[in-house]
Amino acid sequence: MPNEEQEIVKRAAGGDVDAFRYLISKYANAVYAVALNRLGQRSDAEDAAQEAFIKAWYNLTRLNEPGKFGSWLMRIVRNTAEDWWRKYGRLRDGQLEEGLFFVTHSTEEEVLQRERDRAVRTALKQLDEKYRIVAILYFISGFTIKEIAEFLHVTVSAAESRLRRAKDKLKKELFDLAEQTLGNQKLGEVFEQKVVKRIVGISCINFPVKNVEVSFQWYVQHLGCKPVREPIRFKEGTNAIIQLGENGPNVFLLEEVERTPLHFSRNGVPASLFELKTDDIESFYAQLQEDGVQVSERYDNAPCSKYFDVVDPDGNTITVAEWYKN
C-alpha cells in the first residue's frame, strides 16, 4: 500500500470521517464482490458490505499495520458474509441465483438476457472458489491484478494464474459475458453515502452556548444549517435545534450561564467539533470572509478534501470541506 494511503488509514483511525469516506470509495466494490461471491444475492451482498465497513470503522484503532488495511478489510467482509450466510443464506436457493441479475430490457430482449445470465450463473458456480473470487473481483472491483493480489493477500503470480484459470474454464465468450453482466452492477456514491450516514447518524448532539439566539442565527445564516426548532425560552433555560448539513444529525443548542467549553482532540491535536460538506469551497470561503466570519487559511489535503476552519460565536472550530470525487 502506498505511504499516502497509509496516512489516510491513520487519519481514519483517528476519527476522520472524510478519510474513511475515501477508503469506502476505493474498496466498496471489492468488498461487495467478496460478499457477492459468498451470498449470491445482490441485496444480501450490499447489506453485508455495509456491515463490513461499519465493523472496520469501529475497529480501525486495532489495526496495528495501516499498510495491511486491504487484507484486513478482506478478512472482515469474509467473516461478515459467512455470518450473514449462516443467519439468512440457507433460506436462499443456492449461490449466484436469479436475484443476482437485474434485467431492464424489453420483453423479447429480456428472454435472451435471462438465457445469458443463466449461462453465466451456471459457469461461475462450477468454478472453484479460489478462481471464482479472483474473477468476480476482476469483473467488479475495478482493481488491477496487483491490487487484487494485495486484497486477497496472495502473490501477484498466484492471482494472475487464478484469473487465467478462470478464463480458461469459462471460455472467452462466457468470460466476456460475465464481465459485462457483473461489471454493470458496481456500487456507486449512494452506497458510500449510506455507510457514512450510518457512521455519523447520531440522533442529537448537545452544544452548550452563551446565547442561543445568536448561535442559532449564526449557524443558519453562515453555515446553512437547517432550523429544526426556533429558540424557545423555558423555565430551565433557552434552547433551539438545528440540523447539520442536508442529512446530518441534529444539534441541541442549550444556553448555559456557566458554559462548559467543548474540547475535541485527534491524536493529541485540537480538532474541530464537526465537518460540513460543500460542493463549492471557494465560494463558501469568499462569502464567509465577506460576512466578516473568522476563518482559517484554506488547505488542500488531496486525495481526500480541500478544507478550511471557521470559528463560531462561542469560539468553537468547525471544518468546512469539499471532498474529492474519484
mmCIF file of C-alpha atoms in Angstrom:
data_model
loop_
_atom_site.group_PDB
_atom_site.id
_atom_site.type_symbol
_atom_site.label_atom_id
_atom_site.label_comp_id
_atom_site.label_asym_id
_atom_site.label_seq_id
_atom_site.Cartn_x
_atom_site.Cartn_y
_atom_site.Cartn_z
ATOM 1 C CA MET A 1 0.000 0.000 0.000
ATOM 2 C CA PRO A 2 1.427 3.460 -0.895
ATOM 3 C CA ASN A 3 2.535 5.652 2.021
ATOM 4 C CA GLU A 4 -0.144 8.180 1.040
ATOM 5 C CA GLU A 5 -2.929 5.662 1.655
ATOM 6 C CA GLN A 6 -1.340 4.522 4.900
ATOM 7 C CA GLU A 7 -1.632 8.100 6.145
ATOM 8 C CA ILE A 8 -5.287 8.134 5.120
ATOM 9 C CA VAL A 9 -5.868 4.941 7.104
ATOM 10 C CA LYS A 10 -4.174 6.530 10.133
ATOM 11 C CA ARG A 11 -6.389 9.614 9.872
ATOM 12 C CA ALA A 12 -9.481 7.430 9.590
ATOM 13 C CA ALA A 13 -8.374 5.507 12.685
ATOM 14 C CA GLY A 14 -8.200 8.863 14.462
ATOM 15 C CA GLY A 15 -11.867 9.529 13.691
ATOM 16 C CA ASP A 16 -11.529 11.377 10.360
ATOM 17 C CA VAL A 17 -14.760 10.510 8.519
ATOM 18 C CA ASP A 18 -13.516 12.278 5.397
ATOM 19 C CA ALA A 19 -10.530 9.932 5.227
ATOM 20 C CA PHE A 20 -12.719 6.881 5.801
ATOM 21 C CA ARG A 21 -15.024 8.029 3.008
ATOM 22 C CA TYR A 22 -12.043 7.832 0.653
ATOM 23 C CA LEU A 23 -11.392 4.241 1.773
ATOM 24 C CA ILE A 24 -15.059 3.334 1.266
ATOM 25 C CA SER A 25 -14.945 4.781 -2.239
ATOM 26 C CA LYS A 26 -11.821 2.812 -3.130
ATOM 27 C CA TYR A 27 -12.740 -0.546 -1.589
ATOM 28 C CA ALA A 28 -16.553 -0.605 -1.870
ATOM 29 C CA ASN A 29 -16.749 -2.746 -4.990
ATOM 30 C CA ALA A 30 -14.010 -5.112 -3.833
ATOM 31 C CA VAL A 31 -15.846 -5.658 -0.540
ATOM 32 C CA TYR A 32 -19.121 -6.082 -2.408
ATOM 33 C CA ALA A 33 -17.514 -8.613 -4.778
ATOM 34 C CA VAL A 34 -16.294 -10.758 -1.881
ATOM 35 C CA ALA A 35 -19.738 -10.690 -0.257
ATOM 36 C CA LEU A 36 -21.411 -11.444 -3.584
ATOM 37 C CA ASN A 37 -19.127 -14.417 -4.148
ATOM 38 C CA ARG A 38 -20.366 -15.946 -0.884
ATOM 39 C CA LEU A 39 -24.006 -14.818 -0.797
ATOM 40 C CA GLY A 40 -25.049 -14.634 -4.443
ATOM 41 C CA GLN A 41 -27.908 -12.212 -3.868
ATOM 42 C CA ARG A 42 -27.073 -8.620 -4.730
ATOM 43 C CA SER A 43 -29.171 -7.156 -1.892
ATOM 44 C CA ASP A 44 -27.614 -9.504 0.674
ATOM 45 C CA ALA A 45 -24.120 -8.732 -0.590
ATOM 46 C CA GLU A 46 -24.697 -4.989 -0.375
ATOM 47 C CA ASP A 47 -26.048 -5.281 3.176
ATOM 48 C CA ALA A 48 -23.092 -7.435 4.216
ATOM 49 C CA ALA A 49 -20.697 -4.961 2.586
ATOM 50 C CA GLN A 50 -22.223 -2.134 4.630
ATOM 51 C CA GLU A 51 -21.835 -4.140 7.820
ATOM 52 C CA ALA A 52 -18.210 -4.894 6.972
ATOM 53 C CA PHE A 53 -17.386 -1.192 6.613
ATOM 54 C CA ILE A 54 -19.171 -0.335 9.860
ATOM 55 C CA LYS A 55 -17.154 -3.025 11.658
ATOM 56 C CA ALA A 56 -13.968 -1.708 10.062
ATOM 57 C CA TRP A 57 -14.744 1.847 11.211
ATOM 58 C CA TYR A 58 -15.259 0.830 14.826
ATOM 59 C CA ASN A 59 -12.200 -1.437 14.874
ATOM 60 C CA LEU A 60 -9.661 0.673 12.966
ATOM 61 C CA THR A 61 -7.793 1.527 16.150
ATOM 62 C CA ARG A 62 -6.961 -2.188 16.462
ATOM 63 C CA LEU A 63 -5.209 -2.249 13.090
ATOM 64 C CA ASN A 64 -1.547 -2.004 14.035
ATOM 65 C CA GLU A 65 -0.268 -2.029 10.446
ATOM 66 C CA PRO A 66 -2.081 0.550 8.270
ATOM 67 C CA GLY A 67 -0.265 -0.827 5.229
ATOM 68 C CA LYS A 68 -2.314 -4.018 5.531
ATOM 69 C CA PHE A 69 -5.707 -2.302 5.538
ATOM 70 C CA GLY A 70 -6.884 -4.065 2.361
ATOM 71 C CA SER A 71 -6.199 -7.608 3.506
ATOM 72 C CA TRP A 72 -7.555 -6.747 6.975
ATOM 73 C CA LEU A 73 -10.771 -5.463 5.401
ATOM 74 C CA MET A 74 -10.910 -8.604 3.268
ATOM 75 C CA ARG A 75 -10.974 -10.790 6.386
ATOM 76 C CA ILE A 76 -13.717 -8.652 7.904
ATOM 77 C CA VAL A 77 -16.003 -8.910 4.886
ATOM 78 C CA ARG A 78 -15.384 -12.656 4.551
ATOM 79 C CA ASN A 79 -16.340 -13.218 8.181
ATOM 80 C CA THR A 80 -19.315 -10.871 7.855
ATOM 81 C CA ALA A 81 -20.569 -12.631 4.725
ATOM 82 C CA GLU A 82 -20.133 -16.014 6.380
ATOM 83 C CA ASP A 83 -22.132 -14.877 9.424
ATOM 84 C CA TRP A 84 -24.784 -13.478 7.089
ATOM 85 C CA TRP A 85 -24.971 -16.796 5.230
ATOM 86 C CA ARG A 86 -25.434 -18.747 8.443
ATOM 87 C CA LYS A 87 -28.271 -16.451 9.513
ATOM 88 C CA TYR A 88 -30.100 -15.908 6.224
ATOM 89 C CA GLY A 89 -28.370 -17.620 3.326
ATOM 90 C CA ARG A 90 -29.670 -21.093 3.966
ATOM 91 C CA LEU A 91 -33.101 -19.783 3.028
ATOM 92 C CA ARG A 92 -31.762 -18.880 -0.409
ATOM 93 C CA ASP A 93 -31.784 -21.268 -3.331
ATOM 94 C CA GLY A 94 -28.025 -21.552 -3.786
ATOM 95 C CA GLN A 95 -25.341 -19.052 -4.683
ATOM 96 C CA LEU A 96 -25.331 -16.697 -7.666
ATOM 97 C CA GLU A 97 -29.047 -17.176 -8.168
ATOM 98 C CA GLU A 98 -31.716 -15.306 -10.099
ATOM 99 C CA GLY A 99 -31.668 -12.324 -7.758
ATOM 100 C CA LEU A 100 -28.095 -11.548 -8.781
ATOM 101 C CA PHE A 101 -29.145 -10.298 -12.184
ATOM 102 C CA PHE A 102 -31.378 -7.336 -12.938
ATOM 103 C CA VAL A 103 -32.967 -7.126 -16.378
ATOM 104 C CA THR A 104 -34.201 -3.804 -17.728
ATOM 105 C CA HIS A 105 -34.836 -4.767 -21.381
ATOM 106 C CA SER A 106 -37.980 -5.159 -23.447
ATOM 107 C CA THR A 107 -39.827 -8.492 -23.284
ATOM 108 C CA GLU A 108 -38.044 -10.045 -26.263
ATOM 109 C CA GLU A 109 -34.626 -8.915 -25.131
ATOM 110 C CA GLU A 110 -35.442 -9.995 -21.584
ATOM 111 C CA VAL A 111 -35.776 -13.625 -22.630
ATOM 112 C CA LEU A 112 -32.385 -13.578 -24.340
ATOM 113 C CA GLN A 113 -30.766 -11.795 -21.419
ATOM 114 C CA ARG A 114 -32.121 -14.315 -18.944
ATOM 115 C CA GLU A 115 -30.629 -17.124 -21.001
ATOM 116 C CA ARG A 116 -27.245 -15.389 -20.994
ATOM 117 C CA ASP A 117 -27.480 -14.723 -17.267
ATOM 118 C CA ARG A 118 -28.350 -18.337 -16.557
ATOM 119 C CA ALA A 119 -25.337 -19.469 -18.556
ATOM 120 C CA VAL A 120 -23.077 -17.100 -16.606
ATOM 121 C CA ARG A 121 -24.517 -18.213 -13.261
ATOM 122 C CA THR A 122 -24.025 -21.858 -14.093
ATOM 123 C CA ALA A 123 -20.467 -21.293 -15.290
ATOM 124 C CA LEU A 124 -19.465 -19.248 -12.220
ATOM 125 C CA LYS A 125 -20.956 -21.797 -9.824
ATOM 126 C CA GLN A 126 -18.825 -24.510 -11.404
ATOM 127 C CA LEU A 127 -15.569 -22.640 -10.762
ATOM 128 C CA ASP A 128 -13.522 -23.490 -7.688
ATOM 129 C CA GLU A 129 -13.920 -20.759 -5.061
ATOM 130 C CA LYS A 130 -10.323 -19.518 -5.376
ATOM 131 C CA TYR A 131 -10.791 -18.970 -9.123
ATOM 132 C CA ARG A 132 -14.297 -17.535 -8.817
ATOM 133 C CA ILE A 133 -13.349 -14.899 -6.237
ATOM 134 C CA VAL A 134 -10.488 -13.602 -8.398
ATOM 135 C CA ALA A 135 -12.783 -13.485 -11.431
ATOM 136 C CA ILE A 136 -15.580 -11.659 -9.613
ATOM 137 C CA LEU A 137 -13.094 -9.176 -8.156
ATOM 138 C CA TYR A 138 -11.718 -8.656 -11.649
ATOM 139 C CA PHE A 139 -15.234 -8.013 -13.018
ATOM 140 C CA ILE A 140 -16.490 -5.725 -10.238
ATOM 141 C CA SER A 141 -13.736 -4.194 -8.081
ATOM 142 C CA GLY A 142 -12.012 -2.005 -10.653
ATOM 143 C CA PHE A 143 -8.696 -3.156 -9.160
ATOM 144 C CA THR A 144 -5.597 -4.064 -11.102
ATOM 145 C CA ILE A 145 -4.374 -7.643 -10.748
ATOM 146 C CA LYS A 146 -1.700 -6.350 -8.343
ATOM 147 C CA GLU A 147 -4.356 -4.708 -6.173
ATOM 148 C CA ILE A 148 -6.470 -7.872 -6.272
ATOM 149 C CA ALA A 149 -3.454 -9.867 -5.099
ATOM 150 C CA GLU A 150 -2.848 -7.443 -2.209
ATOM 151 C CA PHE A 151 -6.511 -7.531 -1.232
ATOM 152 C CA LEU A 152 -6.581 -11.348 -1.219
ATOM 153 C CA HIS A 153 -3.170 -11.458 0.445
ATOM 154 C CA VAL A 154 -1.688 -13.684 -2.292
ATOM 155 C CA THR A 155 1.209 -13.190 -4.701
ATOM 156 C CA VAL A 156 0.660 -11.384 -7.988
ATOM 157 C CA SER A 157 1.655 -14.518 -9.889
ATOM 158 C CA ALA A 158 -0.944 -16.542 -7.950
ATOM 159 C CA ALA A 159 -3.664 -14.005 -8.736
ATOM 160 C CA GLU A 160 -2.666 -13.943 -12.410
ATOM 161 C CA SER A 161 -2.647 -17.744 -12.543
ATOM 162 C CA ARG A 162 -6.107 -17.988 -10.968
ATOM 163 C CA LEU A 163 -7.542 -15.406 -13.337
ATOM 164 C CA ARG A 164 -6.087 -17.260 -16.327
ATOM 165 C CA ARG A 165 -7.558 -20.474 -14.983
ATOM 166 C CA ALA A 166 -10.975 -18.824 -14.630
ATOM 167 C CA LYS A 167 -10.737 -17.535 -18.213
ATOM 168 C CA ASP A 168 -9.812 -20.983 -19.498
ATOM 169 C CA LYS A 169 -12.697 -22.646 -17.671
ATOM 170 C CA LEU A 170 -15.268 -20.031 -18.661
ATOM 171 C CA LYS A 171 -14.030 -19.760 -22.256
ATOM 172 C CA LYS A 172 -13.766 -16.350 -23.912
ATOM 173 C CA GLU A 173 -17.454 -15.847 -24.752
ATOM 174 C CA LEU A 174 -18.695 -16.663 -21.257
ATOM 175 C CA PHE A 175 -15.869 -14.714 -19.628
ATOM 176 C CA ASP A 176 -16.701 -11.604 -21.664
ATOM 177 C CA LEU A 177 -20.400 -12.073 -20.911
ATOM 178 C CA ALA A 178 -19.742 -12.438 -17.178
ATOM 179 C CA GLU A 179 -17.541 -9.354 -17.221
ATOM 180 C CA GLN A 180 -20.294 -7.350 -18.902
ATOM 181 C CA THR A 181 -23.081 -8.664 -16.646
ATOM 182 C CA LEU A 182 -21.288 -8.186 -13.320
ATOM 183 C CA GLY A 183 -19.500 -5.024 -14.411
ATOM 184 C CA ASN A 184 -22.871 -3.299 -14.728
ATOM 185 C CA GLN A 185 -23.643 -3.916 -11.053
ATOM 186 C CA LYS A 186 -20.898 -1.863 -9.439
ATOM 187 C CA LEU A 187 -21.748 0.115 -6.333
ATOM 188 C CA GLY A 188 -21.658 3.891 -6.527
ATOM 189 C CA GLU A 189 -21.921 7.040 -4.447
ATOM 190 C CA VAL A 190 -25.293 6.037 -2.973
ATOM 191 C CA PHE A 191 -23.668 3.087 -1.180
ATOM 192 C CA GLU A 192 -20.889 5.351 0.089
ATOM 193 C CA GLN A 193 -23.434 7.836 1.422
ATOM 194 C CA LYS A 194 -25.368 5.095 3.221
ATOM 195 C CA VAL A 195 -22.263 3.923 5.086
ATOM 196 C CA VAL A 196 -21.166 7.440 6.022
ATOM 197 C CA LYS A 197 -24.686 8.308 7.157
ATOM 198 C CA ARG A 198 -24.678 5.313 9.479
ATOM 199 C CA ILE A 199 -21.304 6.353 10.889
ATOM 200 C CA VAL A 200 -22.331 9.928 11.612
ATOM 201 C CA GLY A 201 -26.020 9.182 12.230
ATOM 202 C CA ILE A 202 -26.163 10.400 15.806
ATOM 203 C CA SER A 203 -29.710 11.426 16.693
ATOM 204 C CA CYS A 204 -28.817 14.621 18.559
ATOM 205 C CA ILE A 205 -25.668 16.370 19.799
ATOM 206 C CA ASN A 206 -25.761 18.769 22.746
ATOM 207 C CA PHE A 207 -23.915 22.090 22.348
ATOM 208 C CA PRO A 208 -23.776 24.493 25.317
ATOM 209 C CA VAL A 209 -23.756 28.130 24.101
ATOM 210 C CA LYS A 210 -23.645 31.592 25.673
ATOM 211 C CA ASN A 211 -26.573 32.957 23.674
ATOM 212 C CA VAL A 212 -28.988 30.629 21.874
ATOM 213 C CA GLU A 213 -30.478 33.321 19.608
ATOM 214 C CA VAL A 214 -27.042 34.477 18.468
ATOM 215 C CA SER A 215 -25.698 30.943 17.874
ATOM 216 C CA PHE A 216 -28.906 29.811 16.175
ATOM 217 C CA GLN A 217 -28.858 32.694 13.699
ATOM 218 C CA TRP A 218 -25.111 32.304 13.111
ATOM 219 C CA TYR A 219 -25.317 28.606 12.190
ATOM 220 C CA VAL A 220 -28.344 29.103 9.951
ATOM 221 C CA GLN A 221 -27.071 32.245 8.232
ATOM 222 C CA HIS A 222 -23.396 31.447 7.791
ATOM 223 C CA LEU A 223 -23.174 27.641 7.643
ATOM 224 C CA GLY A 224 -26.528 26.979 6.007
ATOM 225 C CA CYS A 225 -27.748 24.733 8.827
ATOM 226 C CA LYS A 226 -31.415 23.815 8.743
ATOM 227 C CA PRO A 227 -33.556 25.365 11.519
ATOM 228 C CA VAL A 228 -35.397 22.431 13.112
ATOM 229 C CA ARG A 229 -36.811 24.357 16.075
ATOM 230 C CA GLU A 230 -36.610 28.102 16.692
ATOM 231 C CA PRO A 231 -35.220 29.309 20.053
ATOM 232 C CA ILE A 232 -37.707 28.753 22.877
ATOM 233 C CA ARG A 233 -37.345 30.040 26.425
ATOM 234 C CA PHE A 234 -38.319 27.588 29.130
ATOM 235 C CA LYS A 235 -38.121 27.850 32.903
ATOM 236 C CA GLU A 236 -34.947 25.755 32.740
ATOM 237 C CA GLY A 237 -33.408 27.967 30.040
ATOM 238 C CA THR A 238 -33.446 28.757 26.320
ATOM 239 C CA ASN A 239 -32.742 26.147 23.662
ATOM 240 C CA ALA A 240 -33.099 25.520 19.939
ATOM 241 C CA ILE A 241 -32.396 22.730 17.450
ATOM 242 C CA ILE A 242 -30.589 22.889 14.111
ATOM 243 C CA GLN A 243 -29.576 20.204 11.612
ATOM 244 C CA LEU A 244 -26.015 19.922 10.340
ATOM 245 C CA GLY A 245 -25.884 19.585 6.568
ATOM 246 C CA GLU A 246 -28.562 18.116 4.328
ATOM 247 C CA ASN A 247 -28.884 14.766 6.095
ATOM 248 C CA GLY A 248 -26.710 15.285 9.161
ATOM 249 C CA PRO A 249 -27.504 14.893 12.841
ATOM 250 C CA ASN A 250 -29.482 17.412 14.880
ATOM 251 C CA VAL A 251 -27.717 19.766 17.287
ATOM 252 C CA PHE A 252 -29.389 20.865 20.515
ATOM 253 C CA LEU A 253 -28.261 24.418 21.346
ATOM 254 C CA LEU A 254 -28.637 24.957 25.089
ATOM 255 C CA GLU A 255 -27.969 28.295 26.736
ATOM 256 C CA GLU A 256 -25.807 27.970 29.859
ATOM 257 C CA VAL A 257 -24.685 30.806 32.147
ATOM 258 C CA GLU A 258 -21.633 28.867 33.244
ATOM 259 C CA ARG A 259 -20.889 27.238 29.916
ATOM 260 C CA THR A 260 -18.674 24.169 29.849
ATOM 261 C CA PRO A 261 -16.214 24.596 26.947
ATOM 262 C CA LEU A 262 -16.242 21.913 24.280
ATOM 263 C CA HIS A 263 -12.829 20.384 23.627
ATOM 264 C CA PHE A 264 -12.060 17.766 20.990
ATOM 265 C CA SER A 265 -8.687 16.390 20.007
ATOM 266 C CA ARG A 266 -7.352 13.946 17.430
ATOM 267 C CA ASN A 267 -4.063 12.219 18.206
ATOM 268 C CA GLY A 268 -3.353 14.863 20.828
ATOM 269 C CA VAL A 269 -4.025 17.788 18.448
ATOM 270 C CA PRO A 270 -7.030 20.154 18.893
ATOM 271 C CA ALA A 271 -9.775 19.172 16.454
ATOM 272 C CA SER A 272 -12.959 20.747 15.118
ATOM 273 C CA LEU A 273 -16.380 19.931 16.560
ATOM 274 C CA PHE A 274 -17.639 18.586 13.244
ATOM 275 C CA GLU A 275 -17.223 18.852 9.481
ATOM 276 C CA LEU A 276 -19.660 20.269 6.942
ATOM 277 C CA LYS A 277 -19.551 19.273 3.279
ATOM 278 C CA THR A 278 -19.721 21.809 0.458
ATOM 279 C CA ASP A 279 -19.621 21.373 -3.312
ATOM 280 C CA ASP A 280 -18.023 24.800 -3.865
ATOM 281 C CA ILE A 281 -15.465 25.573 -1.184
ATOM 282 C CA GLU A 282 -14.117 28.673 -2.965
ATOM 283 C CA SER A 283 -17.481 30.447 -2.996
ATOM 284 C CA PHE A 284 -18.261 29.347 0.580
ATOM 285 C CA TYR A 285 -14.939 30.705 1.787
ATOM 286 C CA ALA A 286 -15.360 34.017 -0.052
ATOM 287 C CA GLN A 287 -18.889 34.512 1.319
ATOM 288 C CA LEU A 288 -17.786 33.898 4.922
ATOM 289 C CA GLN A 289 -14.946 36.384 4.515
ATOM 290 C CA GLU A 290 -17.380 38.945 3.112
ATOM 291 C CA ASP A 291 -19.669 38.354 6.108
ATOM 292 C CA GLY A 292 -16.783 39.003 8.483
ATOM 293 C CA VAL A 293 -16.717 35.459 9.879
ATOM 294 C CA GLN A 294 -13.409 34.277 11.331
ATOM 295 C CA VAL A 295 -11.880 31.664 9.005
ATOM 296 C CA SER A 296 -8.501 29.952 8.746
ATOM 297 C CA GLU A 297 -6.339 29.506 5.665
ATOM 298 C CA ARG A 298 -7.542 27.031 3.057
ATOM 299 C CA TYR A 299 -5.838 23.643 2.839
ATOM 300 C CA ASP A 300 -5.653 21.032 0.105
ATOM 301 C CA ASN A 301 -5.440 17.556 1.606
ATOM 302 C CA ALA A 302 -5.505 15.509 -1.622
ATOM 303 C CA PRO A 303 -6.814 12.945 -2.360
ATOM 304 C CA CYS A 304 -9.341 13.404 0.464
ATOM 305 C CA SER A 305 -10.511 17.002 0.541
ATOM 306 C CA LYS A 306 -9.934 20.726 0.380
ATOM 307 C CA TYR A 307 -10.942 22.385 3.625
ATOM 308 C CA PHE A 308 -10.755 25.348 5.995
ATOM 309 C CA ASP A 309 -11.789 26.034 9.576
ATOM 310 C CA VAL A 310 -14.345 28.554 10.809
ATOM 311 C CA VAL A 311 -14.914 29.820 14.365
ATOM 312 C CA ASP A 312 -18.432 30.132 15.818
ATOM 313 C CA PRO A 313 -19.638 32.776 18.341
ATOM 314 C CA ASP A 314 -18.526 30.571 21.257
ATOM 315 C CA GLY A 315 -15.024 30.104 19.929
ATOM 316 C CA ASN A 316 -15.625 26.560 18.690
ATOM 317 C CA THR A 317 -13.911 25.413 15.493
ATOM 318 C CA ILE A 318 -15.842 23.829 12.612
ATOM 319 C CA THR A 319 -14.269 22.393 9.465
ATOM 320 C CA VAL A 320 -15.800 23.063 6.047
ATOM 321 C CA ALA A 321 -14.657 20.531 3.443
ATOM 322 C CA GLU A 322 -15.083 19.782 -0.242
ATOM 323 C CA TRP A 323 -14.363 16.099 -0.858
ATOM 324 C CA TYR A 324 -12.580 14.941 -3.983
ATOM 325 C CA LYS A 325 -14.598 12.665 -6.226
ATOM 326 C CA ASN A 326 -12.915 9.542 -7.618
#
